[in-house]
Amino acid sequence: QFQLVESGGGLVQPGGSLRLSCAASGIIFGVYAMGWFRQAPGKQRELVATFTNDGSTAAYVDSVLDRFTISMDNAKDTVGLQMNNLKTDETAVYYCNVHTRRGPKEYDYWGQGTQVTVSS
């Protein structure tokens, strides 16, 4: 079975940095996009960063521009998210996501999430 497993979360002070990692295992076909989402307490899940155009282009939510960087290592089947200058309101569970398209069918795969807590 295909699985996504996130790691790297933890407690960090405002202004600090963390690097998240997502490891993929198993086989799927029709990968269209891969990226990171986050869900803060009481809020809806939102897109943080994603690769588009077969990994050649990265897109970010405006609030993380110039602070977060998404990366991909195809040889290791991992996707990373470097987060710098973290803010208190970015406390959330961060999820790895893979979106697939095979013909008319679309599907999203999710990891279990990793907790990021930004607090003094």
Tab-separated table of C-alpha atoms in Angstrom, residues 6 11 16 29-32 35 42 56 68 70 79 81-82 85 90 94 96 108 114-115 117:
chain	number	residue	atom	x	y	z
A	6	GLU	CA	5.842	13.136	7.857
A	11	LEU	CA	8.399	22.935	19.450
A	16	GLY	CA	13.103	29.822	14.758
A	29	PHE	CA	0.535	6.232	-10.704
A	30	GLY	CA	-0.573	9.492	-12.183
A	31	VAL	CA	1.053	11.865	-9.698
A	32	TYR	CA	-0.069	15.358	-10.618
A	35	GLY	CA	3.140	19.357	-1.470
A	42	GLY	CA	-10.297	25.082	14.726
A	56	SER	CA	9.660	21.958	-12.050
A	68	PHE	CA	9.547	28.565	3.349
A	70	ILE	CA	9.792	23.135	-0.666
A	79	VAL	CA	9.737	15.884	-0.066
A	81	LEU	CA	9.774	21.803	3.675
A	82	GLN	CA	12.301	24.222	5.120
A	85	ASN	CA	11.380	32.684	10.784
A	90	GLU	CA	1.757	29.048	12.069
A	94	TYR	CA	1.490	19.865	8.807
A	96	CYS	CA	2.142	15.837	3.201
A	108	ASP	CA	-5.607	12.766	-2.705
A	114	THR	CA	3.466	16.218	12.127
A	115	GLN	CA	2.819	18.793	14.843
A	117	THR	CA	4.209	24.353	17.675
